Coordinates of N, CA and C in Angstrom, one line a residue:
M1 N 29.0 123.6 101.3 CA 27.7 123.2 100.6 C 28.0 123.0 99.1
E2 N 29.1 123.5 98.6 CA 29.4 123.3 97.2 C 29.5 121.8 96.9
C3 N 30.1 121.0 97.8 CA 30.3 119.6 97.6 C 28.9 118.9 97.8
V4 N 28.1 119.3 98.7 CA 26.8 118.7 98.9 C 26.0 118.8 97.6
A5 N 26.1 119.9 96.9 CA 25.3 120.1 95.7 C 25.8 119.2 94.5
L6 N 26.9 118.5 94.7 CA 27.3 117.6 93.6 C 26.4 116.4 93.4
S7 N 25.8 116.0 94.4 CA 24.9 114.8 94.3 C 23.7 115.0 95.2
P8 N 22.5 114.7 94.6 CA 21.3 114.8 95.4 C 21.3 113.9 96.7
A9 N 22.0 112.8 96.6 CA 22.0 111.8 97.7 C 22.6 112.4 98.9
S10 N 23.5 113.4 98.8 CA 24.2 114.0 99.9 C 23.3 114.7 100.9
S11 N 22.1 115.1 100.4 CA 21.1 115.8 101.3 C 19.7 115.1 101.1
H12 N 19.7 113.8 100.8 CA 18.4 113.2 100.6 C 17.5 113.2 101.8
F13 N 18.1 113.1 103.0 CA 17.4 113.0 104.3 C 16.6 114.3 104.7
I14 N 16.8 115.4 104.0 CA 16.1 116.6 104.3 C 14.6 116.4 104.1
T15 N 14.3 115.7 103.0 CA 12.9 115.5 102.7 C 12.2 114.3 103.3
D16 N 13.0 113.2 103.3 CA 12.4 111.9 103.8 C 12.9 111.3 105.1
G17 N 14.1 111.8 105.5 CA 14.7 111.3 106.7 C 15.1 109.9 106.7
L18 N 15.2 109.3 105.5 CA 15.6 107.9 105.5 C 17.0 107.6 106.0
Y19 N 17.0 106.5 106.8 CA 18.3 106.0 107.4 C 19.0 107.0 108.3
T20 N 18.3 108.0 108.8 CA 18.9 109.1 109.6 C 18.3 109.2 110.9
S21 N 19.1 109.1 112.0 CA 18.6 109.3 113.3 C 18.5 110.8 113.6
F22 N 17.8 111.1 114.7 CA 17.7 112.5 115.1 C 19.0 113.1 115.5
A23 N 19.9 112.2 116.1 CA 21.2 112.7 116.5 C 22.0 113.0 115.3
M24 N 21.9 112.2 114.2 CA 22.7 112.4 113.0 C 22.1 113.7 112.3
W25 N 20.8 113.9 112.3 CA 20.2 115.1 111.7 C 20.7 116.3 112.4
R26 N 20.7 116.3 113.7 CA 21.0 117.5 114.5 C 22.5 117.8 114.2
F27 N 23.3 116.8 114.2 CA 24.8 117.0 114.0 C 25.1 117.6 112.6
I28 N 24.5 117.0 111.5 CA 24.9 117.3 110.2 C 24.5 118.7 109.8
F29 N 23.4 119.2 110.3 CA 23.0 120.5 109.9 C 23.8 121.6 110.6
R30 N 24.2 121.3 111.8 CA 25.1 122.2 112.5 C 26.5 122.1 111.9
A31 N 26.9 121.0 111.5 CA 28.3 120.8 110.9 C 28.4 121.5 109.6
R32 N 27.4 121.3 108.7 CA 27.4 121.9 107.4 C 27.3 123.4 107.4
S33 N 26.6 123.9 108.4 CA 26.4 125.4 108.6 C 27.6 126.0 109.4
K34 N 28.5 125.1 109.8 CA 29.7 125.6 110.6 C 29.3 126.3 111.9
T35 N 28.4 125.7 112.6 CA 28.0 126.2 113.9 C 28.2 125.2 115.0
I36 N 29.1 124.2 114.7 CA 29.4 123.2 115.7 C 30.3 123.9 116.8
P37 N 30.0 123.8 118.1 CA 30.8 124.4 119.1 C 32.1 123.6 119.4
L38 N 33.2 124.2 118.9 CA 34.6 123.7 119.1 C 35.5 124.8 119.5
N39 N 36.6 124.5 120.1 CA 37.6 125.5 120.5 C 38.1 126.3 119.3
G40 N 38.3 125.7 118.2 CA 38.8 126.4 117.0 C 37.8 127.3 116.4
A41 N 36.5 127.2 116.7 CA 35.5 128.0 116.1 C 35.4 129.4 116.8
V42 N 36.0 129.5 118.0 CA 35.9 130.7 118.8 C 37.0 131.6 118.4
T43 N 36.7 132.6 117.6 CA 37.8 133.5 117.1 C 37.6 134.9 117.6
W44 N 36.5 135.2 118.4 CA 36.3 136.5 118.8 C 36.7 136.8 120.2
K45 N 37.2 135.8 121.0 CA 37.7 136.0 122.3 C 39.2 136.1 122.3
Q46 N 39.7 137.2 122.8 CA 41.1 137.4 122.9 C 41.7 136.5 123.9
G47 N 42.8 135.7 123.6 CA 43.5 134.8 124.5 C 42.8 133.5 124.6
H48 N 41.7 133.2 123.9 CA 41.1 131.9 124.0 C 41.9 130.8 123.4
D49 N 42.0 129.7 124.1 CA 42.8 128.6 123.7 C 42.0 127.8 122.6
R50 N 42.5 127.8 121.4 CA 41.8 127.2 120.3 C 42.4 125.8 119.9
T51 N 43.3 125.3 120.7 CA 43.9 124.0 120.4 C 42.9 122.9 120.8
C52 N 43.2 121.7 120.3 CA 42.4 120.5 120.5 C 42.4 120.2 122.0
R53 N 41.3 119.8 122.5 CA 41.1 119.6 124.0 C 41.7 118.3 124.4
I54 N 42.1 117.4 123.5 CA 42.6 116.1 123.8 C 44.0 115.9 123.4
R55 N 44.9 116.3 124.3 CA 46.4 116.0 124.1 C 46.9 116.3 122.7
C56 N 46.6 117.4 122.2 CA 46.9 117.7 120.8 C 47.2 119.2 120.6
D57 N 48.2 119.6 119.8 CA 48.5 121.0 119.7 C 47.9 121.6 118.4
H58 N 47.1 120.9 117.7 CA 46.4 121.4 116.5 C 45.2 122.2 116.9
I59 N 44.8 123.1 116.0 CA 43.6 123.9 116.2 C 42.4 123.0 116.1
E60 N 41.5 123.1 117.1 CA 40.3 122.2 117.1 C 39.3 122.6 116.2
S61 N 39.5 122.4 114.9 CA 38.5 122.6 113.9 C 37.7 121.4 113.6
L62 N 36.5 121.5 113.0 CA 35.7 120.3 112.7 C 36.5 119.3 111.8
A63 N 37.2 119.8 110.8 CA 38.1 119.0 110.0 C 39.1 118.2 110.8
H64 N 39.7 118.8 111.7 CA 40.7 118.1 112.6 C 40.0 117.0 113.4
V65 N 38.8 117.3 114.0 CA 38.2 116.4 114.9 C 37.7 115.1 114.1
I66 N 37.1 115.3 113.0 CA 36.4 114.1 112.4 C 37.3 113.5 111.3
C67 N 38.5 114.0 111.0 CA 39.3 113.5 110.0 C 40.7 113.2 110.4
Y68 N 41.3 114.0 111.3 CA 42.7 113.9 111.5 C 43.2 113.7 112.9
C69 N 42.3 113.9 113.9 CA 42.7 113.7 115.3 C 43.0 112.2 115.5
L70 N 44.2 112.0 115.9 CA 44.7 110.6 116.1 C 44.2 110.0 117.4
V71 N 43.4 110.7 118.2 CA 42.9 110.1 119.4 C 41.7 109.1 119.0
H72 N 41.2 109.2 117.8 CA 40.1 108.4 117.4 C 40.4 107.4 116.2
P73 N 41.5 106.7 116.3 CA 41.9 105.9 115.1 C 40.9 104.8 114.9
R74 N 40.4 104.2 116.0 CA 39.4 103.1 115.8 C 38.2 103.5 115.1
A75 N 37.6 104.6 115.5 CA 36.4 105.1 114.9 C 36.6 105.5 113.4
L76 N 37.8 106.2 113.2 CA 38.1 106.5 111.8 C 38.2 105.3 110.9
Q77 N 38.8 104.2 111.5 CA 38.9 103.0 110.7 C 37.5 102.3 110.5
L78 N 36.7 102.4 111.5 CA 35.3 101.8 111.3 C 34.5 102.6 110.3
R79 N 34.7 103.9 110.2 CA 34.0 104.7 109.2 C 34.4 104.2 107.8
H80 N 35.7 104.1 107.7 CA 36.3 103.6 106.4 C 35.8 102.2 106.1
N81 N 35.8 101.3 107.1 CA 35.4 99.9 106.8 C 33.9 99.9 106.4
A82 N 33.1 100.8 107.0 CA 31.7 100.8 106.6 C 31.5 101.0 105.1
L83 N 32.3 102.0 104.6 CA 32.2 102.3 103.2 C 32.7 101.2 102.3
V84 N 33.8 100.6 102.7 CA 34.4 99.4 102.0 C 33.4 98.3 102.0
G85 N 32.7 98.1 103.1 CA 31.7 97.0 103.2 C 30.5 97.3 102.2
R86 N 30.1 98.6 102.1 CA 29.1 98.9 101.1 C 29.5 98.5 99.7
V87 N 30.7 98.9 99.3 CA 31.2 98.6 98.0 C 31.2 97.1 97.7
K88 N 31.8 96.4 98.7 CA 31.9 95.0 98.6 C 30.6 94.3 98.5
T89 N 29.6 94.7 99.3 CA 28.3 94.1 99.2 C 27.6 94.4 97.8
A90 N 27.8 95.6 97.3 CA 27.2 95.9 96.0 C 27.8 95.1 94.8
I91 N 29.1 94.9 94.8 CA 29.7 94.3 93.6 C 30.2 92.9 93.9
G92 N 30.2 92.4 95.1 CA 30.9 91.2 95.5 C 30.3 89.9 94.8
H93 N 29.0 90.0 94.5 CA 28.4 88.8 93.8 C 28.6 88.8 92.3
I94 N 29.2 89.8 91.8 CA 29.4 89.9 90.4 C 30.9 89.7 90.0
V95 N 31.8 90.3 90.8 CA 33.2 90.3 90.5 C 33.9 89.2 91.4
Q96 N 35.1 88.9 91.0 CA 36.0 88.0 91.8 C 36.9 88.9 92.6
I97 N 36.8 88.7 94.0 CA 37.6 89.5 94.9 C 39.0 88.8 95.0
M98 N 40.0 89.4 94.5 CA 41.4 88.9 94.5 C 42.1 89.2 95.8
Y99 N 42.0 90.4 96.3 CA 42.6 90.9 97.5 C 41.7 91.8 98.2
E100 N 41.6 91.6 99.5 CA 40.8 92.5 100.4 C 41.7 92.9 101.6
N101 N 42.1 94.2 101.6 CA 43.0 94.7 102.6 C 44.2 93.8 102.8
Q102 N 44.8 93.4 101.7 CA 45.9 92.5 101.8 C 47.1 93.1 101.0
R103 N 48.3 92.8 101.4 CA 49.4 93.3 100.7 C 49.5 92.6 99.3
V104 N 49.6 93.3 98.3 CA 49.7 92.8 97.0 C 51.2 92.3 96.7
P105 N 51.4 91.4 95.8 CA 52.7 90.9 95.6 C 53.7 92.0 95.1
N106 N 54.9 91.8 95.6 CA 56.0 92.8 95.2 C 55.8 94.2 95.7
S107 N 55.0 94.4 96.7 CA 54.7 95.7 97.2 C 54.2 95.7 98.7
N108 N 54.4 96.8 99.3 CA 53.8 96.9 100.7 C 52.5 97.6 100.8
L109 N 51.9 97.9 99.6 CA 50.6 98.5 99.5 C 49.5 97.6 99.8
R110 N 48.4 98.1 100.5 CA 47.3 97.2 100.8 C 46.0 98.0 100.4
P111 N 45.7 97.9 99.1 CA 44.4 98.5 98.7 C 43.2 97.8 99.4
D112 N 42.1 98.5 99.5 CA 40.9 98.0 100.1 C 40.4 96.7 99.4
L113 N 40.3 96.8 98.1 CA 39.8 95.7 97.3 C 40.6 95.7 96.0
V114 N 40.9 94.5 95.5 CA 41.4 94.3 94.1 C 40.4 93.2 93.6
V115 N 39.7 93.6 92.5 CA 38.6 92.7 92.0 C 38.9 92.5 90.5
A116 N 38.4 91.3 90.0 CA 38.5 91.0 88.6 C 37.1 90.8 88.1
Y117 N 36.9 91.4 86.9 CA 35.6 91.2 86.2 C 36.0 91.1 84.7
R118 N 35.7 89.8 84.2 CA 36.0 89.5 82.8 C 37.5 89.8 82.6
S119 N 37.9 90.6 81.7 CA 39.3 90.9 81.4 C 39.7 92.2 82.0
E120 N 39.0 92.6 83.1 CA 39.3 93.9 83.7 C 39.7 93.7 85.2
I121 N 40.7 94.4 85.7 CA 41.2 94.4 87.0 C 41.0 95.8 87.6
Y122 N 40.3 95.9 88.8 CA 40.1 97.2 89.4 C 40.8 97.2 90.8
I123 N 41.6 98.2 91.0 CA 42.2 98.4 92.3 C 41.4 99.5 93.0
I124 N 40.6 99.1 94.0 CA 39.7 100.0 94.7 C 40.2 100.5 96.0
D125 N 40.2 101.7 96.3 CA 40.6 102.2 97.6 C 39.7 103.4 98.0
V126 N 39.1 103.2 99.2 CA 38.2 104.2 99.7 C 39.0 105.3 100.5
T127 N 38.5 106.5 100.3 CA 39.1 107.6 101.0 C 38.0 108.6 101.5
V128 N 38.1 109.0 102.7 CA 37.2 110.0 103.3 C 38.0 111.3 103.6
T129 N 37.5 112.4 103.0 CA 38.2 113.6 103.1 C 37.2 114.7 103.6
F130 N 37.7 115.7 104.2 CA 36.8 116.8 104.6 C 36.5 117.7 103.5
E131 N 35.2 117.9 103.2 CA 34.8 118.5 101.9 C 34.8 120.0 102.1
D132 N 35.9 120.7 102.0 CA 36.0 122.1 102.0 C 36.2 122.6 100.6
G133 N 35.1 122.5 99.8 CA 35.2 122.8 98.4 C 35.5 121.5 97.6
K134 N 35.6 121.7 96.2 CA 35.8 120.5 95.3 C 37.3 120.1 95.3
D135 N 38.2 121.0 95.6 CA 39.6 120.7 95.5 C 40.0 119.5 96.4
P136 N 39.6 119.4 97.7 CA 40.0 118.3 98.5 C 39.6 116.9 97.9
F137 N 38.4 116.9 97.2 CA 38.0 115.6 96.5 C 39.0 115.3 95.4
D138 N 39.4 116.3 94.6 CA 40.3 116.1 93.5 C 41.7 115.7 94.0
R139 N 42.1 116.3 95.0 CA 43.4 116.0 95.6 C 43.4 114.6 96.2
A140 N 42.4 114.2 96.8 CA 42.3 112.8 97.4 C 42.3 111.8 96.3
R141 N 41.6 112.0 95.2 CA 41.6 111.1 94.1 C 43.0 111.0 93.5
E142 N 43.6 112.1 93.3 CA 45.0 112.2 92.7 C 46.0 111.4 93.6
R143 N 45.8 111.5 94.9 CA 46.7 110.8 95.8 C 46.6 109.3 95.7
K144 N 45.4 108.8 95.5 CA 45.2 107.4 95.3 C 45.8 106.9 94.0
H145 N 45.6 107.7 92.9 CA 46.1 107.3 91.6 C 47.7 107.3 91.7
H146 N 48.2 108.2 92.4 CA 49.7 108.3 92.5 C 50.2 107.1 93.4
A147 N 49.5 106.8 94.5 CA 49.9 105.8 95.4 C 50.0 104.4 94.8
Y148 N 49.0 104.1 93.9 CA 48.8 102.7 93.4 C 49.3 102.6 92.0
A149 N 49.9 103.7 91.4 CA 50.3 103.6 90.0 C 51.4 102.5 89.9
N150 N 52.2 102.3 90.9 CA 53.4 101.4 90.8 C 52.9 99.9 90.8
I151 N 51.7 99.6 91.2 CA 51.3 98.2 91.2 C 50.5 97.8 90.0
I152 N 50.2 98.7 89.1 CA 49.4 98.4 87.9 C 50.1 97.2 87.2
N153 N 51.4 97.3 87.0 CA 52.2 96.3 86.2 C 52.1 94.9 86.9
T154 N 51.8 94.9 88.2 CA 51.7 93.6 88.9 C 50.5 92.8 88.4
F155 N 49.5 93.4 88.0 CA 48.3 92.7 87.5 C 48.1 92.8 86.0
K156 N 48.9 93.6 85.3 CA 48.7 93.9 83.9 C 49.3 92.7 83.1
T157 N 48.5 92.2 82.1 CA 48.8 91.2 81.2 C 48.4 91.7 79.8
P158 N 48.9 91.0 78.7 CA 48.5 91.4 77.4 C 47.0 91.3 77.1
T159 N 46.3 90.5 77.9 CA 44.9 90.3 77.6 C 43.9 91.0 78.6
N160 N 44.4 91.8 79.5 CA 43.5 92.5 80.5 C 43.9 94.0 80.6
T161 N 43.0 94.7 81.3 CA 43.2 96.1 81.6 C 43.2 96.3 83.1
V162 N 43.9 97.2 83.6 CA 44.0 97.5 85.0 C 43.6 99.0 85.3
E163 N 42.8 99.2 86.2 CA 42.3 100.6 86.5 C 42.3 100.8 88.0
I164 N 42.7 102.0 88.4 CA 42.7 102.4 89.8 C 41.3 103.2 90.0
I165 N 40.6 102.7 91.1 CA 39.3 103.4 91.4 C 39.4 104.0 92.7
P166 N 39.6 105.3 92.8 CA 39.5 106.0 94.1 C 38.0 106.2 94.4
F167 N 37.5 105.7 95.6 CA 36.1 105.9 96.0 C 36.1 107.0 97.1
A168 N 35.8 108.2 96.7 CA 35.9 109.3 97.6 C 34.5 109.7 98.2
M169 N 34.5 109.9 99.5 CA 33.4 110.4 100.2 C 33.8 111.6 101.1
G170 N 32.9 112.5 101.3 CA 33.2 113.6 102.2 C 32.8 113.2 103.6
A171 N 33.5 113.7 104.6 CA 33.3 113.4 106.0 C 32.0 113.8 106.5
L172 N 31.3 114.8 105.8 CA 30.0 115.2 106.1 C 28.9 114.7 105.2
G173 N 29.3 113.6 104.5 CA 28.3 112.8 103.8 C 28.2 113.2 102.3
S174 N 29.1 114.0 101.8 CA 29.0 114.3 100.4 C 29.5 113.2 99.5
C175 N 28.7 112.9 98.5 CA 29.1 111.8 97.5 C 29.8 112.5 96.3
H176 N 30.9 111.9 95.9 CA 31.6 112.4 94.7 C 31.0 111.7 93.4
P177 N 30.6 112.5 92.4 CA 29.9 111.9 91.2 C 30.8 110.9 90.5
Q178 N 32.1 111.0 90.6 CA 33.0 110.0 90.0 C 32.8 108.6 90.5
N179 N 32.3 108.5 91.7 CA 32.1 107.1 92.3 C 31.1 106.4 91.4
D180 N 30.1 107.1 90.8 CA 29.1 106.5 90.0 C 29.7 105.9 88.7
Y181 N 30.7 106.4 88.2 CA 31.4 105.9 87.0 C 31.7 104.4 87.1
F182 N 32.2 104.1 88.3 CA 32.5 102.7 88.5 C 31.3 101.8 88.9
M183 N 30.5 102.3 89.8 CA 29.4 101.5 90.3 C 28.3 101.2 89.2
K184 N 28.2 102.1 88.3 CA 27.2 101.9 87.2 C 27.5 100.7 86.4
K185 N 28.7 100.2 86.4 CA 29.1 99.0 85.6 C 28.5 97.7 86.2
F186 N 28.1 97.8 87.5 CA 27.8 96.6 88.2 C 26.4 96.6 88.8
V187 N 25.8 97.7 89.0 CA 24.5 97.8 89.7 C 23.5 98.5 88.9
S188 N 22.2 98.3 89.2 CA 21.2 99.0 88.5 C 21.0 100.4 89.0
R189 N 20.3 101.2 88.3 CA 20.0 102.6 88.7 C 19.3 102.7 90.0
S190 N 18.3 101.8 90.2 CA 17.6 101.9 91.5 C 18.5 101.5 92.7
Y191 N 19.3 100.5 92.5 CA 20.2 100.1 93.6 C 21.2 101.2 93.8
L192 N 21.8 101.8 92.8 CA 22.8 102.9 92.9 C 22.2 104.0 93.7
T193 N 20.9 104.3 93.5 CA 20.3 105.4 94.2 C 20.3 105.1 95.7
K194 N 20.0 103.9 96.1 CA 20.0 103.5 97.5 C 21.4 103.4 98.0
F195 N 22.3 103.0 97.2 CA 23.7 102.8 97.6 C 24.3 104.2 98.0
R196 N 24.0 105.2 97.2 CA 24.5 106.5 97.5 C 24.0 107.0 98.9
K197 N 22.7 106.8 99.1 CA 22.1 107.2 100.4 C 22.7 106.5 101.6
F198 N 23.0 105.2 101.4 CA 23.6 104.4 102.5 C 25.0 104.9 102.8
C199 N 25.7 105.2 101.8 CA 27.1 105.7 102.0 C 27.1 107.0 102.7
T200 N 26.1 107.9 102.3 CA 26.0 109.2 102.9 C 25.7 109.0 104.4
C201 N 24.7 108.2 104.7 CA 24.3 108.0 106.1 C 25.3 107.3 107.0
D202 N 26.0 106.3 106.4 CA 27.1 105.7 107.1 C 28.2 106.7 107.5
T203 N 28.5 107.5 106.6 CA 29.6 108.5 106.8 C 29.2 109.5 107.9
I204 N 27.9 110.0 107.8 CA 27.4 111.0 108.8 C 27.4 110.3 110.1
K205 N 26.9 109.1 110.2 CA 26.8 108.4 111.5 C 28.1 108.3 112.2
W206 N 29.1 107.9 111.5 CA 30.4 107.7 112.1 C 31.1 109.1 112.4
S207 N 30.9 110.0 111.6 CA 31.5 111.4 111.8 C 30.8 112.0 113.1
R208 N 29.5 111.8 113.2 CA 28.8 112.2 114.4 C 29.3 111.5 115.7
D209 N 29.5 110.2 115.6 CA 30.0 109.5 116.7 C 31.4 110.0 117.1
I210 N 32.3 110.2 116.1 CA 33.6 110.7 116.4 C 33.5 112.1 117.1
Y211 N 32.7 113.0 116.6 CA 32.6 114.3 117.2 C 32.0 114.2 118.6
A212 N 31.0 113.4 118.8 CA 30.4 113.3 120.1 C 31.4 112.7 121.2
E213 N 32.1 111.7 120.7 CA 33.1 111.1 121.7 C 34.2 112.2 122.0
H214 N 34.6 112.9 121.0 CA 35.7 113.9 121.2 C 35.2 115.0 122.2
V215 N 34.0 115.4 122.1 CA 33.5 116.5 123.0 C 33.2 116.0 124.4
T216 N 32.5 114.9 124.4 CA 32.0 114.4 125.7 C 32.9 113.4 126.4
G217 N 33.8 112.7 125.6 CA 34.6 111.7 126.2 C 33.9 110.4 126.4
I218 N 32.7 110.3 125.9 CA 31.9 109.1 126.1 C 31.9 108.3 124.8
R219 N 32.3 107.0 124.9 CA 32.4 106.1 123.7 C 31.0 105.9 123.1
Q220 N 30.9 106.1 121.8 CA 29.6 106.1 121.1 C 29.4 104.7 120.4
Y221 N 30.3 103.8 120.5 CA 30.2 102.5 119.9 C 31.0 101.5 120.7
D222 N 30.7 100.2 120.4 CA 31.4 99.1 121.1 C 32.8 98.9 120.5
P223 N 33.9 99.2 121.2 CA 35.2 99.1 120.5 C 35.6 97.7 120.2
T224 N 34.9 96.7 120.8 CA 35.2 95.3 120.4 C 34.4 94.8 119.3
E225 N 33.4 95.6 118.8 CA 32.5 95.2 117.7 C 33.3 95.2 116.4
L226 N 33.6 94.0 115.8 CA 34.2 94.0 114.6 C 33.3 93.9 113.4
N227 N 32.1 93.2 113.6 CA 31.1 93.2 112.6 C 30.2 94.3 112.7
I228 N 30.4 95.3 111.9 CA 29.6 96.6 112.0 C 28.3 96.6 111.1
S229 N 28.0 95.4 110.5 CA 26.8 95.4 109.7 C 25.6 95.6 110.5
T230 N 25.6 95.3 111.8 CA 24.4 95.5 112.6 C 24.2 97.0 112.9
Q231 N 25.2 97.8 112.7 CA 25.0 99.2 112.9 C 24.7 100.0 111.7
R232 N 24.4 99.3 110.6 CA 24.1 100.0 109.3 C 22.7 99.7 108.9
P233 N 22.1 100.5 108.1 CA 20.8 100.2 107.6 C 20.8 98.9 106.7
P234 N 19.7 98.2 106.6 CA 19.7 96.9 105.8 C 20.0 97.2 104.4
E235 N 20.7 96.2 103.7 CA 21.0 96.4 102.3 C 19.7 96.1 101.5
P236 N 19.6 96.8 100.3 CA 18.6 96.4 99.4 C 19.0 95.1 98.7
K237 N 18.1 94.5 97.9 CA 18.4 93.4 97.2 C 19.4 93.7 96.1
S238 N 20.4 92.8 95.9 CA 21.5 93.1 95.0 C 21.0 92.6 93.6
E239 N 20.5 93.5 92.9 CA 20.0 93.2 91.5 C 20.9 94.0 90.5
T240 N 21.2 93.4 89.4 CA 22.0 94.0 88.4 C 21.1 94.3 87.1
N241 N 20.0 93.7 87.1 CA 19.0 93.9 86.0 C 17.9 94.7 86.5
E242 N 17.7 95.9 85.9 CA 16.6 96.8 86.4 C 15.3 96.2 86.2
E243 N 15.1 95.4 85.0 CA 13.8 94.9 84.7 C 13.4 93.9 85.8
S244 N 14.4 93.1 86.3 CA 14.1 92.1 87.3 C 13.6 92.7 88.6
M245 N 14.1 94.0 88.8 CA 13.7 94.7 90.1 C 12.3 95.2 90.0
E246 N 11.8 95.3 88.7 CA 10.4 95.9 88.5 C 9.4 94.8 88.3
I247 N 9.7 93.5 88.5 CA 8.8 92.5 88.3 C 7.7 92.6 89.4
R248 N 6.4 92.5 88.9 CA 5.3 92.5 89.8 C 4.6 91.2 89.8
P249 N 4.0 90.7 90.9 CA 3.2 89.5 90.9 C 2.1 89.5 89.9
T250 N 1.9 88.4 89.2 CA 0.9 88.4 88.2 C -0.4 87.8 88.8
N251 N -1.5 88.3 88.3 CA -2.8 87.9 88.8 C -3.4 86.8 87.9
N252 N -3.5 85.6 88.3 CA -4.0 84.5 87.4 C -5.5 84.5 87.3
N253 N -6.2 85.3 88.0 CA -7.6 85.3 88.0 C -8.1 86.1 86.8

């Protein structure tokens, strides 16, 4: 809950239920209160098998199921793609997208997005970590900075600046405040408020699907569905000027 408290958007659905299904609501409250029934949660039974139920020797904790279990690579990738899609939709009409999940020159690295804005280059990479306190967020961001530090010189020129932007989300829907540092440059305050909520609900939706499939063995999504925009709430209008978002129809009478 320490991570949830970092941003009001992480628990916005408690009061209004926006963009949240009943299944998501039921899952997230049990997950955040650590009352999800998993083998690894049973510590009081002597001799109880706490390992993962699906061909895995790891302890079946919630973190293992929704972040690390390699039985669900497709769903983990779709959760990641949903967040990348949110970022791209928010800034894509303002910036020039140079690379999208492509290998950059002179490297084998494939950042999610490399965008150009005026004389600035941003290397954006999304990461979803299990929010067990603030430290996992900090470590995830440090890993991204370390991983992409070697390609800064690929884009650096005497007339521009290059910056690595780790976009970190918690697997249980926690938003990291540092995400706002980058997004505020391109979107209005009202759009950013909705953007945070969408990212939270997208993450919860996919984490819930991963958990449900893990426990029941029933696929929760269409594995052939590549365009996941139909599975996400509709986007708000992409406005960068707050005043234009507040325009009201005038009455000529």
